[in-house]
Coordinates of C-alpha atoms in Angstrom, one line a residue:
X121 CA 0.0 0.0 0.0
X122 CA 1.3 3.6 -0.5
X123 CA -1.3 5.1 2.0
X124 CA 0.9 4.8 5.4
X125 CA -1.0 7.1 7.3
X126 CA -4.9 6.7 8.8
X127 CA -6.2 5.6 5.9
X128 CA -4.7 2.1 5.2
X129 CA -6.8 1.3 8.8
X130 CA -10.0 0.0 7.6
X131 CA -8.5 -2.0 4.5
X132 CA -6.6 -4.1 7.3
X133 CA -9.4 -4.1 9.8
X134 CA -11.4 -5.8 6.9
X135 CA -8.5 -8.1 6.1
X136 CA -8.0 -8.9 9.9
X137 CA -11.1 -9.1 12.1
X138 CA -13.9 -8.5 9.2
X139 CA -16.6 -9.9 10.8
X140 CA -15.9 -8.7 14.6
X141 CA -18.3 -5.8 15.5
X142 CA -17.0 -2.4 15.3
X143 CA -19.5 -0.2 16.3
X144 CA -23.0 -0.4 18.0
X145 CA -25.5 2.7 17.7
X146 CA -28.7 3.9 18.1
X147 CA -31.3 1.3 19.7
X148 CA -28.6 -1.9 19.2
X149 CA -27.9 -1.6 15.6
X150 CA -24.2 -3.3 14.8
X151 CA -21.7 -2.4 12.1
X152 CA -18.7 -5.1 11.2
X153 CA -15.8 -3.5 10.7
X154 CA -16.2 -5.3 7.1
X155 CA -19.1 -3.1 7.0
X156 CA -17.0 0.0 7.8
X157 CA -14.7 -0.7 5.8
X158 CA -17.2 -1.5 2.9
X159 CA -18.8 2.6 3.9
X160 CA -15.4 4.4 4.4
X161 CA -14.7 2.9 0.7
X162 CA -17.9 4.3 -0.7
X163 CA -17.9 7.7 0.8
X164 CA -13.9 7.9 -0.6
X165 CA -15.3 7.0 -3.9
X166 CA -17.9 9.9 -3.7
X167 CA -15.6 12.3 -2.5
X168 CA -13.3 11.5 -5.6
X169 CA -16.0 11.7 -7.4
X170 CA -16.7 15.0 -6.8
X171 CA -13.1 15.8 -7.2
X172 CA -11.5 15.3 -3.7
X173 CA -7.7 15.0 -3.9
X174 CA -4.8 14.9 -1.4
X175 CA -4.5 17.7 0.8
X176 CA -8.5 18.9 0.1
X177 CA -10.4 19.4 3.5
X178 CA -13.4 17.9 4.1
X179 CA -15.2 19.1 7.2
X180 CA -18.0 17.1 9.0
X181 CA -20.4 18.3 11.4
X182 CA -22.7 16.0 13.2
X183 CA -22.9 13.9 16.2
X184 CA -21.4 10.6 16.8
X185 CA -22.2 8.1 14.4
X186 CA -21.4 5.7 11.8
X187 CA -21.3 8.1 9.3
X188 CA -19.0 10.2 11.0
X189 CA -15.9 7.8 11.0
X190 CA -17.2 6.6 7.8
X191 CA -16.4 10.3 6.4
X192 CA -13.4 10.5 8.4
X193 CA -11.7 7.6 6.7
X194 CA -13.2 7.8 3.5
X195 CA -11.3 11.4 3.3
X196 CA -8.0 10.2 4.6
X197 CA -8.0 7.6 2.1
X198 CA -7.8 10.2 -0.7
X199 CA -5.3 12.0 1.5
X200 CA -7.8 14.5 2.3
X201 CA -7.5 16.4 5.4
X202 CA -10.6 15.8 8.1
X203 CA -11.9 18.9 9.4
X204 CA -14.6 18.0 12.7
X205 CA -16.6 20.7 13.3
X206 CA -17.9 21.5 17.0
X207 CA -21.7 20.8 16.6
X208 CA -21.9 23.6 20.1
X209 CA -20.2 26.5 17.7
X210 CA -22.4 29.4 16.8
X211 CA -22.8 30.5 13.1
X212 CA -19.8 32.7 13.0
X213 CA -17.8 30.3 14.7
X214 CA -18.5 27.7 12.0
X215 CA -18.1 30.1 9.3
X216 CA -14.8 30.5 10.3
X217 CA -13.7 27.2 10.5
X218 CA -15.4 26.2 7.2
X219 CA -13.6 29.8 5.8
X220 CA -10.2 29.5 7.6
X221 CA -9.2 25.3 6.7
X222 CA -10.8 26.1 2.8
X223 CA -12.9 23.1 3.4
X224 CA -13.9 22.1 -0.1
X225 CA -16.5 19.8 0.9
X226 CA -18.7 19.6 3.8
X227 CA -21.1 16.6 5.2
X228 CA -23.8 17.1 7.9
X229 CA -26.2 15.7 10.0
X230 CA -29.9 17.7 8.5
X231 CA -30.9 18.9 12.1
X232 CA -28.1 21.8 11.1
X233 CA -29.0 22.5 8.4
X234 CA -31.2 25.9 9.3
X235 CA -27.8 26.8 11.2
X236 CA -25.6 26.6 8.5
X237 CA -28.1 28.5 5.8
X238 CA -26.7 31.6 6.6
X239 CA -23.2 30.6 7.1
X240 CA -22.9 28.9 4.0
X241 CA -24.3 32.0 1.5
X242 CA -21.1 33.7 2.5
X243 CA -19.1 30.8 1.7
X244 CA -17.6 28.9 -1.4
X245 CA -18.0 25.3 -0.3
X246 CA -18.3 23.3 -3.2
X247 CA -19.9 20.5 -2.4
X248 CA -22.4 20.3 0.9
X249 CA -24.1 17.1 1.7
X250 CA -26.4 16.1 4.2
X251 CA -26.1 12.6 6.2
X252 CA -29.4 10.5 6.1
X253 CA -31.5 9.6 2.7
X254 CA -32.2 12.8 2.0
X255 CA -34.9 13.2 -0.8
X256 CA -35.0 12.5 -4.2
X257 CA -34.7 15.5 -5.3
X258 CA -32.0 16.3 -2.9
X259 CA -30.4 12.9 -1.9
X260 CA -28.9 12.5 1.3
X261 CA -25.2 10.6 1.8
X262 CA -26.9 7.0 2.6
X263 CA -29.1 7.4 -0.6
X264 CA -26.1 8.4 -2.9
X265 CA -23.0 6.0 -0.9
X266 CA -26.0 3.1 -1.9
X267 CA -25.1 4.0 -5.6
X268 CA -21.5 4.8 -5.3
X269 CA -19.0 1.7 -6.5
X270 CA -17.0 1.6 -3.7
X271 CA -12.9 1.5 -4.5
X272 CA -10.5 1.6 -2.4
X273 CA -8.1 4.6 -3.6
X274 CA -4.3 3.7 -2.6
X275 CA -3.0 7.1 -2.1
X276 CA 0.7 8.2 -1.7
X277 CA 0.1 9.3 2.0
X278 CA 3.0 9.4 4.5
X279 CA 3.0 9.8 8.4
X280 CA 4.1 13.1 8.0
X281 CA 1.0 14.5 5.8
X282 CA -2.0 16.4 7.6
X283 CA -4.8 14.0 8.3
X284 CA -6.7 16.8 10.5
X285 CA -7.4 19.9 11.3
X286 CA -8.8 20.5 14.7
X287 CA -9.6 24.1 15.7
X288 CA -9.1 25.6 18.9
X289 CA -10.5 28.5 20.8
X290 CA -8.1 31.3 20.6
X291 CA -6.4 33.0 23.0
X292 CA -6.5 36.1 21.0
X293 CA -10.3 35.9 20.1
X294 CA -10.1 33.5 16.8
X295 CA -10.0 29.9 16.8
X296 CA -6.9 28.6 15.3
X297 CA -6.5 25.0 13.3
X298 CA -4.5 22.6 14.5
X299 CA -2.8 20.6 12.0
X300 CA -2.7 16.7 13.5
X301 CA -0.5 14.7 11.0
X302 CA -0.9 10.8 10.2
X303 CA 2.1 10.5 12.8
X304 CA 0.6 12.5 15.5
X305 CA -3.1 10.2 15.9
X306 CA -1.0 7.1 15.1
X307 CA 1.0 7.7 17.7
X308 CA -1.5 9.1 20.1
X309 CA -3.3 5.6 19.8
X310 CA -0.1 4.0 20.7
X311 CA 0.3 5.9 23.9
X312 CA -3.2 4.8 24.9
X313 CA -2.3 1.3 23.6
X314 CA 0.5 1.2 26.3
X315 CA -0.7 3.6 29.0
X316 CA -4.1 1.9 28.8
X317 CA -4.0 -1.4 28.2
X318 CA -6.6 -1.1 25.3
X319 CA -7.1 -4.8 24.1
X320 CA -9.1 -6.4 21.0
X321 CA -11.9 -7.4 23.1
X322 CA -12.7 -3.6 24.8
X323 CA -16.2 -2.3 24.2
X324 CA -15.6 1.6 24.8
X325 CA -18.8 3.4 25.0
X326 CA -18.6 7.2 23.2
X327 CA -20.1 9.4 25.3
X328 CA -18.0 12.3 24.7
X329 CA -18.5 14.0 20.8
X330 CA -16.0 12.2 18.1
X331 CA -15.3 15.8 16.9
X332 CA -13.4 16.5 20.4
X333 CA -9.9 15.6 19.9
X334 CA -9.6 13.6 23.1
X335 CA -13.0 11.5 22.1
X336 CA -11.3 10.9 19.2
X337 CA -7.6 10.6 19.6
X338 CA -7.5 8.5 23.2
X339 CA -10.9 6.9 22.3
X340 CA -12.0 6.1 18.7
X341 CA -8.8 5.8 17.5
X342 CA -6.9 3.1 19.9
X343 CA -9.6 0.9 20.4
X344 CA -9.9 0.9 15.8
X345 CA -6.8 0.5 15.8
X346 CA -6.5 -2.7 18.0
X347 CA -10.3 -4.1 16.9
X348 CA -12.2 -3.4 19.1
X349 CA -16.2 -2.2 19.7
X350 CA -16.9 1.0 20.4
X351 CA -20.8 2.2 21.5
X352 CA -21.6 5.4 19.9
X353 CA -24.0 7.9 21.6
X354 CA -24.8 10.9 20.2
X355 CA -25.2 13.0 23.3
X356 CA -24.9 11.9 27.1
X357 CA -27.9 11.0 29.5
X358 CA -26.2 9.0 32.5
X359 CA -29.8 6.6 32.8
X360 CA -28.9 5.7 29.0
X361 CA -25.1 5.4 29.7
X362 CA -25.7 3.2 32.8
X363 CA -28.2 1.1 30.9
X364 CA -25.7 0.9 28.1
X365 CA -22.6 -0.2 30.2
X366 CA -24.9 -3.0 31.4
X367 CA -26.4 -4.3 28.2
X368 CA -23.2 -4.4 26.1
X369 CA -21.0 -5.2 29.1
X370 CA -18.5 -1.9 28.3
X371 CA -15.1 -2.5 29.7
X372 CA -14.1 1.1 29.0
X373 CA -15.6 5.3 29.9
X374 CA -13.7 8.3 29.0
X375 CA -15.1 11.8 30.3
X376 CA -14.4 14.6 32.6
X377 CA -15.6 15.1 36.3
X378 CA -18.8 16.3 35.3
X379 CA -19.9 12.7 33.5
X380 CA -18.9 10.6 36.1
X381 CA -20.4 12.8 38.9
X382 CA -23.6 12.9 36.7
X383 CA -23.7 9.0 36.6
X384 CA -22.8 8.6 40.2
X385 CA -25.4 10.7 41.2
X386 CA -28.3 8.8 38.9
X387 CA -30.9 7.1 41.0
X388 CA -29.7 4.0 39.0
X389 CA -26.2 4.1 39.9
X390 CA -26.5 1.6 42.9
X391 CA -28.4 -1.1 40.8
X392 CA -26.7 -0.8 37.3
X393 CA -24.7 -4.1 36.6
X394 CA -21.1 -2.3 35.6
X395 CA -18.8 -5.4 36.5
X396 CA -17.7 -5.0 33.0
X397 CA -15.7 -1.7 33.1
X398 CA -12.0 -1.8 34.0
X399 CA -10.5 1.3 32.5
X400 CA -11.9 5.0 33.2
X401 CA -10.2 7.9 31.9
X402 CA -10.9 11.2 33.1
X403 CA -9.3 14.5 31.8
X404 CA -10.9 18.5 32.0
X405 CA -10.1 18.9 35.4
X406 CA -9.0 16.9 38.6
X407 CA -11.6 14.2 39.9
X408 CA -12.7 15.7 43.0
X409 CA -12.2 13.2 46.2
X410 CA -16.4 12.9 46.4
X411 CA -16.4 11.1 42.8
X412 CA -12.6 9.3 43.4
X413 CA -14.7 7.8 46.7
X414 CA -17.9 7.3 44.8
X415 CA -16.0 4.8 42.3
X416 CA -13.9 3.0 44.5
X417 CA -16.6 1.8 46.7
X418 CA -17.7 0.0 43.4
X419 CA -14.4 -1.3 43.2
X420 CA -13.1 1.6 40.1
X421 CA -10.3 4.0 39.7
X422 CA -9.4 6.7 37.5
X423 CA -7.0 6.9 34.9
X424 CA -6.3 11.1 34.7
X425 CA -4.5 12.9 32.4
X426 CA -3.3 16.1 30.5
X427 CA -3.1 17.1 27.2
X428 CA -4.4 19.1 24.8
X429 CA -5.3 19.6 21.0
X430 CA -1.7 20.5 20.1
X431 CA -0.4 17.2 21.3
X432 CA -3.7 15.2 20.1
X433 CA -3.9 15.3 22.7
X434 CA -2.2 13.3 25.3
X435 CA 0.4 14.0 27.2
X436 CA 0.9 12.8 30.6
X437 CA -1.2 10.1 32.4
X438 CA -1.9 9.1 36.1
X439 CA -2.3 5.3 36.7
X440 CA -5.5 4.1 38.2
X441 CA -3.0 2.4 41.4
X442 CA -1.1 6.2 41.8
X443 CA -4.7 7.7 41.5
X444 CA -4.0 8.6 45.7
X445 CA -0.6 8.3 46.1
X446 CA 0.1 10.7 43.3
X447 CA -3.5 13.0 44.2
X448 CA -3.5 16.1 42.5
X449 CA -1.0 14.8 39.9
X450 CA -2.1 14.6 36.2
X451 CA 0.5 11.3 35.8
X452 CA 3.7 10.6 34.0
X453 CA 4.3 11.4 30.1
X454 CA 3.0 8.9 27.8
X455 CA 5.1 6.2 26.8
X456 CA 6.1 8.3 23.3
X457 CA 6.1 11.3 24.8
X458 CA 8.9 13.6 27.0
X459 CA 8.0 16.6 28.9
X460 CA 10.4 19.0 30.7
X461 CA 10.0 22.2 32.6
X462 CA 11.6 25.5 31.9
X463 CA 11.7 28.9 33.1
X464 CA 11.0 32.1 31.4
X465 CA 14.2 32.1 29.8
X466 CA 13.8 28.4 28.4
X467 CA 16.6 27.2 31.0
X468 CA 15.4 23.5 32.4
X469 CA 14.5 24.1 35.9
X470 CA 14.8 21.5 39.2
X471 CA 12.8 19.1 39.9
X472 CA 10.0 20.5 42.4
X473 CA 10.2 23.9 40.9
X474 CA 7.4 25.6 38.7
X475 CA 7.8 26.6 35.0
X476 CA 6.4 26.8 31.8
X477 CA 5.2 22.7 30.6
X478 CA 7.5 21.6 27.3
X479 CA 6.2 18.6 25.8
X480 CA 8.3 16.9 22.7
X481 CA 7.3 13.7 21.1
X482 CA 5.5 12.0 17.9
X483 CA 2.0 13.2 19.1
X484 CA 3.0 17.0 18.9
X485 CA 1.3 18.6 16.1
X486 CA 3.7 20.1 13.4
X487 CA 1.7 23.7 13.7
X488 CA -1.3 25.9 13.1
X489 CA -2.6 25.9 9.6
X490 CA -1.8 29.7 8.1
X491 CA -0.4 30.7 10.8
X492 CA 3.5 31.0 10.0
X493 CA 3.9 33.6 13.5
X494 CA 1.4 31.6 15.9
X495 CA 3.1 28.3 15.0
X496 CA 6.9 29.8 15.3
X497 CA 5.7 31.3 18.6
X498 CA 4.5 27.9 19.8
X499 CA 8.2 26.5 19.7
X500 CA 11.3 26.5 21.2
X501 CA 14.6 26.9 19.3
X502 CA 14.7 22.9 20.0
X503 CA 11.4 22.1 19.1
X504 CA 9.7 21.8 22.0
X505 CA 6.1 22.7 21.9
X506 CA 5.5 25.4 24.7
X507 CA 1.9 25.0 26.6
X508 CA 1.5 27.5 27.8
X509 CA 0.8 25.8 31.4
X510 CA 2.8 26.4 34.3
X511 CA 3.9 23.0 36.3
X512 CA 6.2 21.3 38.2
X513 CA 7.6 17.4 38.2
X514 CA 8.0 16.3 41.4
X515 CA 11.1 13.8 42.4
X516 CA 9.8 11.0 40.7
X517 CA 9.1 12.6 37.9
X518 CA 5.2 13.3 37.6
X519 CA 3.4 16.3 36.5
X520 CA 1.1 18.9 38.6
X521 CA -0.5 21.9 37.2
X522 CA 0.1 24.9 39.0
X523 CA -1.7 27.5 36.6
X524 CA -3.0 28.4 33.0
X525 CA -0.6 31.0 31.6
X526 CA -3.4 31.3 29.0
X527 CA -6.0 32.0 31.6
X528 CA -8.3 29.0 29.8
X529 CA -11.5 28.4 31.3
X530 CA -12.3 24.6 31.1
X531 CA -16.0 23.9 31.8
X532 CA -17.4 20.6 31.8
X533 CA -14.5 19.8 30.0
X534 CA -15.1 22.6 27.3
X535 CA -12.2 25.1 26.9
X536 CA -13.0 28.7 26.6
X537 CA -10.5 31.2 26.2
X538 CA -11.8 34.3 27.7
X539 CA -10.4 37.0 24.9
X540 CA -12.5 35.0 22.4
X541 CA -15.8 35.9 24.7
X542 CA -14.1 39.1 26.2
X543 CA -14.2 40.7 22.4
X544 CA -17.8 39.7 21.9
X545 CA -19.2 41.4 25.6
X546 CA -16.7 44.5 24.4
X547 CA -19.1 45.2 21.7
X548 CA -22.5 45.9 23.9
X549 CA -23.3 49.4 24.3
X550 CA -22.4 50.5 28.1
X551 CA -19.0 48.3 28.8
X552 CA -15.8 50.5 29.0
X553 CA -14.2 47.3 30.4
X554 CA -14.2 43.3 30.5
X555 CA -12.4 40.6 32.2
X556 CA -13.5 37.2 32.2
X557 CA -12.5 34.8 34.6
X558 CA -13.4 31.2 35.3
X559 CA -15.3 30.1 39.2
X560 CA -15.2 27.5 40.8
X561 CA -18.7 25.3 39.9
X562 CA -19.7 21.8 41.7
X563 CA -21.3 20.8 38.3
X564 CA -19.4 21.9 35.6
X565 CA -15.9 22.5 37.3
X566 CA -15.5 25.9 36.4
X567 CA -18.1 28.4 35.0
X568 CA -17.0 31.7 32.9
X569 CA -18.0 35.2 34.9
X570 CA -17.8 38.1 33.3
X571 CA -16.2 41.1 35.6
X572 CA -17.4 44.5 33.7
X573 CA -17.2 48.5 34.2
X574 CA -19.4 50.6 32.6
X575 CA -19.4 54.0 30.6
X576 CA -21.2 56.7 33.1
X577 CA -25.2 56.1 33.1
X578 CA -25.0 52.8 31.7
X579 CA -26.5 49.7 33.1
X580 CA -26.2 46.1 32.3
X581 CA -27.6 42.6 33.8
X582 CA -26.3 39.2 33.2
X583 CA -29.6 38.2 30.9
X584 CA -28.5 40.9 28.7
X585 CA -24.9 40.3 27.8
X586 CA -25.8 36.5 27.8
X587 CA -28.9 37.5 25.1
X588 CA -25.8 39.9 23.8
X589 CA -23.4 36.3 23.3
X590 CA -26.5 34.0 22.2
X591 CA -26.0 33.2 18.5
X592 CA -22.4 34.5 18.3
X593 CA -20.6 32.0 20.5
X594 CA -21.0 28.7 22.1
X595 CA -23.3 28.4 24.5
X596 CA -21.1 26.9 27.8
X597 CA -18.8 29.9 26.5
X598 CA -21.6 32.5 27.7
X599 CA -20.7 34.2 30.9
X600 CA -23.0 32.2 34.1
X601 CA -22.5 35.5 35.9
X602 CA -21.8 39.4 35.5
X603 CA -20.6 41.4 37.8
X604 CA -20.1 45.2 37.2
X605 CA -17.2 46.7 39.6
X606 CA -15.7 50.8 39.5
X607 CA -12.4 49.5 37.6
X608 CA -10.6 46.1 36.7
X609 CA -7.6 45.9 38.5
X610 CA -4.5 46.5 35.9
X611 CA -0.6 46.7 35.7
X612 CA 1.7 49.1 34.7
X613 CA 0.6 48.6 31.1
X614 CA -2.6 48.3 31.6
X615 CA -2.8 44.6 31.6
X616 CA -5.9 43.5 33.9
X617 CA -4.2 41.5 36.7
X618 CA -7.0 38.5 36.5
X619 CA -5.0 36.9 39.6
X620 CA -6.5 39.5 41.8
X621 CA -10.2 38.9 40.1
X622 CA -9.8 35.6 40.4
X623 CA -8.8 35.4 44.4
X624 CA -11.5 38.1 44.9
X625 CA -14.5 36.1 43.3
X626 CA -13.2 32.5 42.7
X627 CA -11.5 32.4 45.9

């Protein structure tokens, strides 16, 4: 074969385990990884069709589903370049991301279809197709794939070619693409392999969206690439997750604090049958001790982690037995993967003292698509990919997060970047001033609150900036709270000191 990258996978999942189920969805419906095969060949054949070729993107916006990984490696067959869209983003939101990667073709499930009506008049998008039959007058991708001749198309791909591009909130009010090569989600799936102990007979249930990198990357991916079933859901309800673990006896969860707090807490918790699982990976946050203790008196521990999209995004992890030992710790660097601290000179610094996180290794993403600056920026003269994060390893060598030198917000394990909302909330008549910050919430983690001063006369509530947000951004990035003060506190040079907002109203 000449593909060596993502999309040689299903051709040898048909050759190897054809007939072993790959995915189960909706009410119990089963697809064979023959059967995937057989649909990632037909939607490559479309998309060639309609002139695909290496290095096109394809974007795909929709929840988990068949179709969804059916796209995903039906593009990186042809070499094309996968582009998930976040099905929470607001129309400007997607209009970048469909503007900024040149998607050239874009698939999507028909319930966002009204959303994208005015995002696509602005945009040249060649070729837009809707999942599902369709009509006959306008077919949908099952009705047309049904008359497509699949062929497999052997294209000269290398590990080092963009498979994706996965976009980011910005920390300067624009989302930026992440380029993930062939190398990068090969080798995250490696470091879950290892980490994780992902066999051929895991069932992972998808509870998390396929279009989040982690979902993705540390879920879809491994358990593809070593044969095993994965349960898609297309959103979460923890009386349908619970019911699910029991009835297709899932040996493996991923999610953030949030999910697992949300399932603990469901009046079925106590009489679920959930023998089955054996490996729970939590990242977003830290587990909190309440949902550490809720799992272990059914005999479960945590697996926790740090990454992010940039490193595809694994890059430490915590072992469920050091889940107490190591507390607070976000674990070791996956077994690919190297991460060293350094000051704000770029000198290495001793173990036990804080500095900027430097992580190295085959998962870290070669840079930002277009953006020549932002991706030079990201880099150290070695090659190191700067985090932004400030840390510290202690002596034997694991990670703790001491602070976000990017001031993210992460929110039921949603990152928000508070210049991207900060710009929005600048617009509304009355604010002279805006700081967002993130708060502590028992829920979500961390909620966004949005600390304003206003022009003389002016008033403001929370109902309005939120009405002011709605339709322009995300909705867990809308502020949960405003709070107007007399002035932000600043530096020297102006530069609000969010430190001092946050010990005053996240303390």
């Amino acid at each position: 074969m000449h593909n060596h990258g993502l999309g040689s996978w299903m051709a040898k999942r048909r050759l190897k385990s054809p007939d072993t189920t790959a995915l189960v969805y909706g009410d119990g419906s089963v697809m064979t990884y023959r059967q995937l095969a057989d649909g990632a060949d037909r939607v490559s054949a479309l998309l060639w069709g309609r002139g695909i070729r290496k290095g096109d993107r394809v974007a795909y916006l929709g929840e988990n589903s068949p179709e969804f990984l059916e796209v995903l490696f039906g593009a990186v067959q042809l070499g094309a370049v996968f582009v998930p869209v976040n099905t929470r983003l607001a129309p400007p939101e997607i209009a970048h991301v469909l503007g900024d990667s040149g998607a050239r073709a874009l698939i999507h499930d028909p319930e966002f279809a009204a959303r994208l009506e005015p995002v696509l008049e602005g945009l040249d998008v060649p070729h837009v197709i809707q999942t599902g039959e369709g009509t006959a007058e306008r077919p949908g991708l099952a009705r047309i794939v049904r008359t497509t001749t699949a062929g497999h198309a052997d294209a000269q791909v290398t590990l080092d070619d963009a498979a994706a591009i996965v976009y980011t909130s910005g920390t300067t009010g624009r989302s930026k693409g992440a380029v993930l090569s062939h190398q990068n989600l090969t080798w995250v799936a490696l470091n879950c392999i290892v980490d994780y102990d992902v066999v051929s007979t895991d069932v992972a249930l998808m509870i998390s969206p396929l279009f989040h990198v982690a979902s993705l990357g540390m879920g879809a991916l491994p358990v593809i690439l070593k044969g095993g079933t994965l349960v898609l859901e297309k959103g979460f309800d923890a009386g349908r997750a619970l019911a699910l673990i029991q009835r297709h006896s899932v040996t493996m969860l991923s999610g953030v604090p949030t999910t697992y707090q949300l399932l603990a807490d469901h009046p079925d918790w106590a009489t679920t049958d959930i023998s089955s699982l054996a490996k729970l990976t939590c990242g977003g946050s830290a587990v909190p001790n309440r949902i550490l203790n809720a799992y272990e008196q059914r005999g479960l521990s945590f697996s926790q982690g740090y990454g992010m999209t940039e490193t595809s995004p694994g890059a430490t992890a915590l072992s469920p037995e050091m889940t107490r030992t190591k507390q607070g710790s976000v674990g070791l660097p996956h077994f690919f993967t190297d991460v060293r601290i350094a000051d704000e000179h770029g000198a290495m610094v001793p173990r036990g003292t804080v500095g900027e996180i430097e992580i190295s290794g085959p998962n870290v993403f070669p840079g930002y698509h277009g953006l020549t600056d932002a991706t030079a920026a990201a880099f150290t003269a070695d090659g190191w990919f700067r985090s932004g994060d400030l840390g510290y390893l202690d002596s034997d060598g694991y990670l703790y997060i001491s602070d976000r030198l990017k001031d993210m917000i992460i929110s039921g394990g949603e990152n928000i970047y508070p210049a991207e909302v900060e710009n929005v909330i600048s617009d509304l008549d009355g604010i002279s001033g805006v700081a967002v910050i993130g708060v502590p919430d028992d829920q979500w983690g961390e909620v966004p609150w949005a600390i304003v001063t206003l022009r003389d006369g002016a008033s403001v509530t929370t109902d309005q900036v939120r009405a002011h947000l709605d339709g322009k951004l995300a909705r867990y990035k809308l502020p949960k709270n405003v709070v107007v003060v007399d002035e932000l506190p600043r530096t020297a040079s102006g530069k609000v000191r969010k430190a001092d907002l946050r010990a005053r109203f996240a303390g």
